[in-house]
mmCIF file of C-alpha atoms in Angstrom:
data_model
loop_
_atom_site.group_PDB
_atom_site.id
_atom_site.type_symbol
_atom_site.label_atom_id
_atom_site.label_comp_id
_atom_site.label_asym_id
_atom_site.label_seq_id
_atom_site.Cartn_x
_atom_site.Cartn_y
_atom_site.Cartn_z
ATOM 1 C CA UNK A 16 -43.310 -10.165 60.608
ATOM 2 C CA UNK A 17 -46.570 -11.903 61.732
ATOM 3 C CA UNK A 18 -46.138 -14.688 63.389
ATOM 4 C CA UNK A 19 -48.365 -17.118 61.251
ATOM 5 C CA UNK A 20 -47.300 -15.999 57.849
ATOM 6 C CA UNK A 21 -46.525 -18.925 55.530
ATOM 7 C CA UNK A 22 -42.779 -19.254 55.388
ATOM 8 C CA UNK A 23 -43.972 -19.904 51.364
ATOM 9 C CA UNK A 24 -45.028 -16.742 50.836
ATOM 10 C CA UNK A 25 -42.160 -15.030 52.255
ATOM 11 C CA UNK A 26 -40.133 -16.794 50.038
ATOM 12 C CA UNK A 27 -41.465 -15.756 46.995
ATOM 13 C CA UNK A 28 -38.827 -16.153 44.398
ATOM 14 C CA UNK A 29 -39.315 -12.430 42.861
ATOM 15 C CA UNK A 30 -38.898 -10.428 46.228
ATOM 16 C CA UNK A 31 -36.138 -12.778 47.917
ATOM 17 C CA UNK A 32 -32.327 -12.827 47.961
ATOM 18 C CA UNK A 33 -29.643 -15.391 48.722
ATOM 19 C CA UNK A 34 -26.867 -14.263 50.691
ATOM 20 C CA UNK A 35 -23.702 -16.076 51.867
ATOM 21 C CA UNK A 36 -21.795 -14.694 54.322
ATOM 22 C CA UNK A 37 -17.570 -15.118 53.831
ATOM 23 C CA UNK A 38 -17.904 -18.767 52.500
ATOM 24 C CA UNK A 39 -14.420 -17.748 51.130
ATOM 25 C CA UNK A 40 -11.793 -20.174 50.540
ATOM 26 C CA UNK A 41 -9.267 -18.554 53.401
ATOM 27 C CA UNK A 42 -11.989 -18.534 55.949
ATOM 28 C CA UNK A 43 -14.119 -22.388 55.485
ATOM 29 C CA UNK A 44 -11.596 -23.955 52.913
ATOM 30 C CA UNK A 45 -8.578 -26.169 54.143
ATOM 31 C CA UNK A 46 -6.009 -23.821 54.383
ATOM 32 C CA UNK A 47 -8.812 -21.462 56.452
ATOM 33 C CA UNK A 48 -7.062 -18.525 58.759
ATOM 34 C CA UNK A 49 -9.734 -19.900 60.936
ATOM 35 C CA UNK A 50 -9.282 -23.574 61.187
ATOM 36 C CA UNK A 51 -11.353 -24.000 64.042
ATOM 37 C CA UNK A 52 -14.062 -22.861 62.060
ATOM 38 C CA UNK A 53 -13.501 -23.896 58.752
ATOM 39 C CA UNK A 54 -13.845 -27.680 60.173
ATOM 40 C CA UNK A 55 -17.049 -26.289 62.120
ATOM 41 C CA UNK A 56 -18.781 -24.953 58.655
ATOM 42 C CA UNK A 57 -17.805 -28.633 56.972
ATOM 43 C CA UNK A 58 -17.991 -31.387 59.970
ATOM 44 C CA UNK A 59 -21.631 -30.016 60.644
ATOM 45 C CA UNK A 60 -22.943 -29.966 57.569
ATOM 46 C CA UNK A 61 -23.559 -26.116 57.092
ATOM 47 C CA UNK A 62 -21.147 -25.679 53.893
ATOM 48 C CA UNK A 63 -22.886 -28.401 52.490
ATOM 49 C CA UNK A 64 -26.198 -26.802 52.687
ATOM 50 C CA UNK A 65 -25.393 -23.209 51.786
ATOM 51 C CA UNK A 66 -24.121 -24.698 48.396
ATOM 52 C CA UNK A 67 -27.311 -26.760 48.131
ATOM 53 C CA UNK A 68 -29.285 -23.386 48.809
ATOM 54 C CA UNK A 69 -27.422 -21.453 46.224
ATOM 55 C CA UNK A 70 -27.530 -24.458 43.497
ATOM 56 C CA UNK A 71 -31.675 -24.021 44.413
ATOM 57 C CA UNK A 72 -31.460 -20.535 44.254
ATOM 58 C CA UNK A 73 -29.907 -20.968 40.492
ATOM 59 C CA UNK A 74 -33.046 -23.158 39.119
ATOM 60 C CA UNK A 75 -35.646 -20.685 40.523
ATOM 61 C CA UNK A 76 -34.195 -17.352 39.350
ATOM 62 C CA UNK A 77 -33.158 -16.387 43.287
ATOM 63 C CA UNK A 78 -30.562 -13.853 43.339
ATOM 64 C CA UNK A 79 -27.550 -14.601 45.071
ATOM 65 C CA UNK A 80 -25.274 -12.220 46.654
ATOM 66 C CA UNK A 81 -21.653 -13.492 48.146
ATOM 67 C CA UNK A 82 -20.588 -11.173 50.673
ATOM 68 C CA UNK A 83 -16.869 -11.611 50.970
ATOM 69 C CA UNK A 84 -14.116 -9.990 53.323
ATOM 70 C CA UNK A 85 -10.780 -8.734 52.004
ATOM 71 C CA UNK A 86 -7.682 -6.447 52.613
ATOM 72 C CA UNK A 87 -5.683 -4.712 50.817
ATOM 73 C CA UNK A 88 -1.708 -6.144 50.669
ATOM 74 C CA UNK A 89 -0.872 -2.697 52.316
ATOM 75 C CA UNK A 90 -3.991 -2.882 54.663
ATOM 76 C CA UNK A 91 -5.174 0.630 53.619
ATOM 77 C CA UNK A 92 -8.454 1.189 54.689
ATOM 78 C CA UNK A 93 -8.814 -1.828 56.940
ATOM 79 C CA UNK A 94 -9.936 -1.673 60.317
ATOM 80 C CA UNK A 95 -8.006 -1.742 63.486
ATOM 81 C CA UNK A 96 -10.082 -0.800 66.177
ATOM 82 C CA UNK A 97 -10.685 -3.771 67.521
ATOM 83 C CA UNK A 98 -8.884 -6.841 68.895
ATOM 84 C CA UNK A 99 -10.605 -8.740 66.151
ATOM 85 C CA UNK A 100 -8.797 -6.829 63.401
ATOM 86 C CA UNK A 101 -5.903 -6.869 64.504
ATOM 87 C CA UNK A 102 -5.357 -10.650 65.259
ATOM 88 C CA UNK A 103 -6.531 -11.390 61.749
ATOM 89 C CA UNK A 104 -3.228 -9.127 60.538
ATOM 90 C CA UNK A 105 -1.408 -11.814 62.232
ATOM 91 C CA UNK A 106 -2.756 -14.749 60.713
ATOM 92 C CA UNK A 107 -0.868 -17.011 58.515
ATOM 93 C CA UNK A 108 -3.448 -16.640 55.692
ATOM 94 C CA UNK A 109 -4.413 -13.699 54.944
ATOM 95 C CA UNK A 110 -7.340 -12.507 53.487
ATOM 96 C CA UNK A 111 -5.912 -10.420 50.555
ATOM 97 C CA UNK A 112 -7.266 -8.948 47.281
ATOM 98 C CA UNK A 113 -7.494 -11.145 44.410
ATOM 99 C CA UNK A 114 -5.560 -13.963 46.019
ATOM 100 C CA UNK A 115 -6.837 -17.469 46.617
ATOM 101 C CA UNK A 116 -8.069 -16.926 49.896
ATOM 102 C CA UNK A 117 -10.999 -14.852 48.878
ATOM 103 C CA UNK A 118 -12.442 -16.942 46.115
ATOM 104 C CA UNK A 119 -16.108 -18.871 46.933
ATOM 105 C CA UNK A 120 -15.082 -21.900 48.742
ATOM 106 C CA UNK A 121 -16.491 -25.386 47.066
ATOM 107 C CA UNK A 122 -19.014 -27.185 46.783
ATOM 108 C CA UNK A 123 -20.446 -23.381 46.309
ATOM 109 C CA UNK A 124 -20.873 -22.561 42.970
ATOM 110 C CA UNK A 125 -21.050 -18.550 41.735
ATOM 111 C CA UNK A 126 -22.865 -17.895 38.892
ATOM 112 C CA UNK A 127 -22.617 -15.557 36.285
ATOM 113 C CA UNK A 128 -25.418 -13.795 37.109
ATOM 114 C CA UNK A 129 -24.523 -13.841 41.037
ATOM 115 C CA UNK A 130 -23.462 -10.470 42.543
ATOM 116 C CA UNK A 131 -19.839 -10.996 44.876
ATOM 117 C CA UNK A 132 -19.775 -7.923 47.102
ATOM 118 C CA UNK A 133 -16.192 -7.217 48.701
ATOM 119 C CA UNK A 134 -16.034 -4.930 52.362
ATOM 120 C CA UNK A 135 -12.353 -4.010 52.982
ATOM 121 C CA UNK A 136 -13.356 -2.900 56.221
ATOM 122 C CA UNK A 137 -15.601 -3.792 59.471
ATOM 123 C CA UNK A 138 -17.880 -6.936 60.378
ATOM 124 C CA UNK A 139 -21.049 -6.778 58.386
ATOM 125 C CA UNK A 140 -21.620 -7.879 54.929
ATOM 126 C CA UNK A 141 -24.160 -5.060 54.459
ATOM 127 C CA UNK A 142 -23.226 -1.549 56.482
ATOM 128 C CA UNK A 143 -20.697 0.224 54.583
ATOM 129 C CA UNK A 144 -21.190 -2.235 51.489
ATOM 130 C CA UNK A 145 -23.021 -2.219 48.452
ATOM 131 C CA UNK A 146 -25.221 -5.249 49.421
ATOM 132 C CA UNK A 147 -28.480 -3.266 50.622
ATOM 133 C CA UNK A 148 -28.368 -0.541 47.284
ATOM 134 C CA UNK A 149 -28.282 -4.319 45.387
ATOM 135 C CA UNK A 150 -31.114 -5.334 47.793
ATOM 136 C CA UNK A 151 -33.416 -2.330 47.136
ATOM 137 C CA UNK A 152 -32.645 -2.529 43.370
ATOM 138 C CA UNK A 153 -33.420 -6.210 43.142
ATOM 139 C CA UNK A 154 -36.871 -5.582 44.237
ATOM 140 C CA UNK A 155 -35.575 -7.848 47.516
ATOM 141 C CA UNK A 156 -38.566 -8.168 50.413
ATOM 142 C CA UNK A 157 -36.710 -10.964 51.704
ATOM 143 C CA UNK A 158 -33.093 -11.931 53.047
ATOM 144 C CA UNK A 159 -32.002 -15.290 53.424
ATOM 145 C CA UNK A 160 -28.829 -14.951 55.359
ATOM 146 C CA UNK A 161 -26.267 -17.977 55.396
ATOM 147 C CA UNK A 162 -22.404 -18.756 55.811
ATOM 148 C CA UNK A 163 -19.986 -17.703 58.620
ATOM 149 C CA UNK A 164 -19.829 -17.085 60.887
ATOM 150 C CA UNK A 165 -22.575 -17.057 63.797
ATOM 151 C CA UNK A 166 -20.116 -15.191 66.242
ATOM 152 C CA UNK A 167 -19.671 -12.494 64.165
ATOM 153 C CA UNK A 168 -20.487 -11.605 60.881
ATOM 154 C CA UNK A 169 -23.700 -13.254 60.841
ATOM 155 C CA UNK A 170 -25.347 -11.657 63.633
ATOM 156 C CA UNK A 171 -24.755 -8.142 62.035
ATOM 157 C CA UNK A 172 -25.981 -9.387 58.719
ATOM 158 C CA UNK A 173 -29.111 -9.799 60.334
ATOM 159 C CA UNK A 174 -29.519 -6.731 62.478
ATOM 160 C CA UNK A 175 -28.412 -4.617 59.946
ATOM 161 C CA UNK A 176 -31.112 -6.161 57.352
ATOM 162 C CA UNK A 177 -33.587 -6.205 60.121
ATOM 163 C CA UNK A 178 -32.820 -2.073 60.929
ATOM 164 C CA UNK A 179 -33.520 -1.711 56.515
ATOM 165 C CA UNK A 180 -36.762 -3.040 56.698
ATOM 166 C CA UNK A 181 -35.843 -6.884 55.517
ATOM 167 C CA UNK A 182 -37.913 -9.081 56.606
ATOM 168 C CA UNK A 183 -34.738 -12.273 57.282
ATOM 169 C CA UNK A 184 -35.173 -15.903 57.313
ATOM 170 C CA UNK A 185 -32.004 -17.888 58.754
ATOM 171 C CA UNK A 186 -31.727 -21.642 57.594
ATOM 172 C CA UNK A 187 -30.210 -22.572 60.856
ATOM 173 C CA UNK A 188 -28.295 -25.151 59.960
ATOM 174 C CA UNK A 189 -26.587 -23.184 56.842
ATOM 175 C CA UNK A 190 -24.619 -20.944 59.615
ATOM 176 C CA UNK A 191 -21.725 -22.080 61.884
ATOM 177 C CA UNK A 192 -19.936 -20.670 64.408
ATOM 178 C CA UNK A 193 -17.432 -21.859 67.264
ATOM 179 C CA UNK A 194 -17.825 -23.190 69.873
ATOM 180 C CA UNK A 195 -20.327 -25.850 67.860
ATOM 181 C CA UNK A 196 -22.452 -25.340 70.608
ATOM 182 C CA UNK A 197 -22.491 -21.065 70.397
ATOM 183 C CA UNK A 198 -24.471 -21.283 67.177
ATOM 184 C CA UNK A 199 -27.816 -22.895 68.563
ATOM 185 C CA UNK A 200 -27.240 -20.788 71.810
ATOM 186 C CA UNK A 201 -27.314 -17.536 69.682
ATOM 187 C CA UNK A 202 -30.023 -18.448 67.183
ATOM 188 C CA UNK A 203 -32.589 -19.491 70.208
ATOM 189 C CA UNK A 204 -31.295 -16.374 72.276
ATOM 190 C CA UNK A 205 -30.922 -13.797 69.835
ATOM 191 C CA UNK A 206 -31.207 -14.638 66.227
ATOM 192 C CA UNK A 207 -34.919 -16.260 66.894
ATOM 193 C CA UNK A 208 -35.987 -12.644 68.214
ATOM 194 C CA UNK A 209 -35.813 -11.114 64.831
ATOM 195 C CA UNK A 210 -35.456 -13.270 62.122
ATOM 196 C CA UNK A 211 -37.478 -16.593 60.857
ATOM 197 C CA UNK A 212 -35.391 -19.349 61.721
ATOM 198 C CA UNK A 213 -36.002 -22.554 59.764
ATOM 199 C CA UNK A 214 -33.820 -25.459 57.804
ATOM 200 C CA UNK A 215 -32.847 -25.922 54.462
ATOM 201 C CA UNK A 216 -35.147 -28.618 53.551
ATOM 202 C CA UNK A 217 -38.051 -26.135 54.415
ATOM 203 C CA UNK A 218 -36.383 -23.151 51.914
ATOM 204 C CA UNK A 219 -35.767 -26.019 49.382
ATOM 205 C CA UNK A 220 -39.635 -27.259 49.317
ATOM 206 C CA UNK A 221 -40.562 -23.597 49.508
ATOM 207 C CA UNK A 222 -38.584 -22.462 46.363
ATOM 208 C CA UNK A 223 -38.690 -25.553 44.699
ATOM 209 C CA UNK A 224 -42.239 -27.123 45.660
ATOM 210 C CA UNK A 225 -45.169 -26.071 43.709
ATOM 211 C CA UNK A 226 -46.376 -22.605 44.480
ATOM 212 C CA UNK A 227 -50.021 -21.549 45.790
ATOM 213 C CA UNK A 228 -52.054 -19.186 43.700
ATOM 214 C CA UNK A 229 -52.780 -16.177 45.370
#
């Protein structure tokens, strides 16, 4: 993307599209699989703001896409070639189909008009999903890319939107990760090479603020 266009005019509300990355109740609520970083997502603030994103996103007429992460009970179909996947089929919670664990996590609030997108297998929200087909569909220029977490899932979020031709902005304090101090480390090192990094108080005056003619 050019380096001096206006952060406004990426954000135009027609041609951009929310996404929260596996703010699921078994991953950032209090009975999290992940405890470490389910206190990471709430102690620094980042829960907070990707439900005040998405409550901003529902006054302008933003789409928002959930992108959540689920198994099976019988684990067909899930990945195992990794050590990742298969310390998560040890964890106490599980991550299963229709249970508790993969609901939207308060204070985030779905929609009826918000798409929830489901992956039973791998570590992006978007390759192997139906989030980009959505994306193309929607008319979507623009992918705001939020949630949990910055080791992982939101990293390929971003590449993989990047490789489509998105251009992404990253509110950076609307993604955690752990160590606390891994997230800034990977959105100055990394993230920051591909994506417009910013805060939610800038999105929030951009969607909400008044809008310049063209």
């Amino acid at each position: 993307m050019p380096a001096n266009e206006r952060l406004g005019d990426l954000l135009d509300p027609m041609g951009t599209v929310l996404l929260t990355v596996e703010c699921q109740q078994g991953v950032v609520g209090p009975d999290s699989a992940l405890p470490e970083l389910a206190r990471e997502a709430r102690s620094s603030g980042a829960l907070h703001h990707v439900a005040r994103l998405v409550a901003a996103a529902h006054r302008t007429g933003v789409q928002v896409i959930h992108a959540i992460a689920e198994r099976r009970p019988d684990g067909r179909g899930a990945s195992r070639n990794a050590r990742l996947f298969r310390a998560t089929e040890r964890l106490p919670v599980r991550q299963l189909s229709g249970s508790t664990a993969v609901r939207v996590a308060p204070p985030i609030e779905v929609a009826e008009e918000d798409f929830v997108v489901r992956r039973l297998h791998g570590l992006s929200p978007m390759h192997g999903t139906d989030v980009d087909a959505l994306l193309r569909n929607l008319g979507c220029r623009t992918l705001v890319v939020t949630g949990v977490s910055a080791n992982v899932a939101i990293p390929n979020a971003v590449f993989d939107a990047v490789n489509l031709g998105y251009t992404v902005v990253v509110p950076a304090d609307a993604i955690a990760g752990v160590p606390a101090d891994y997230t800034p480390a990977i959105i100055r090192n990394t993230l920051a090479l591909v994506a417009r990094i910013t805060t939610t108080d800038e999105v929030l005056g951009c969607l909400e603020g008044p809008r310049r003619r063209p």
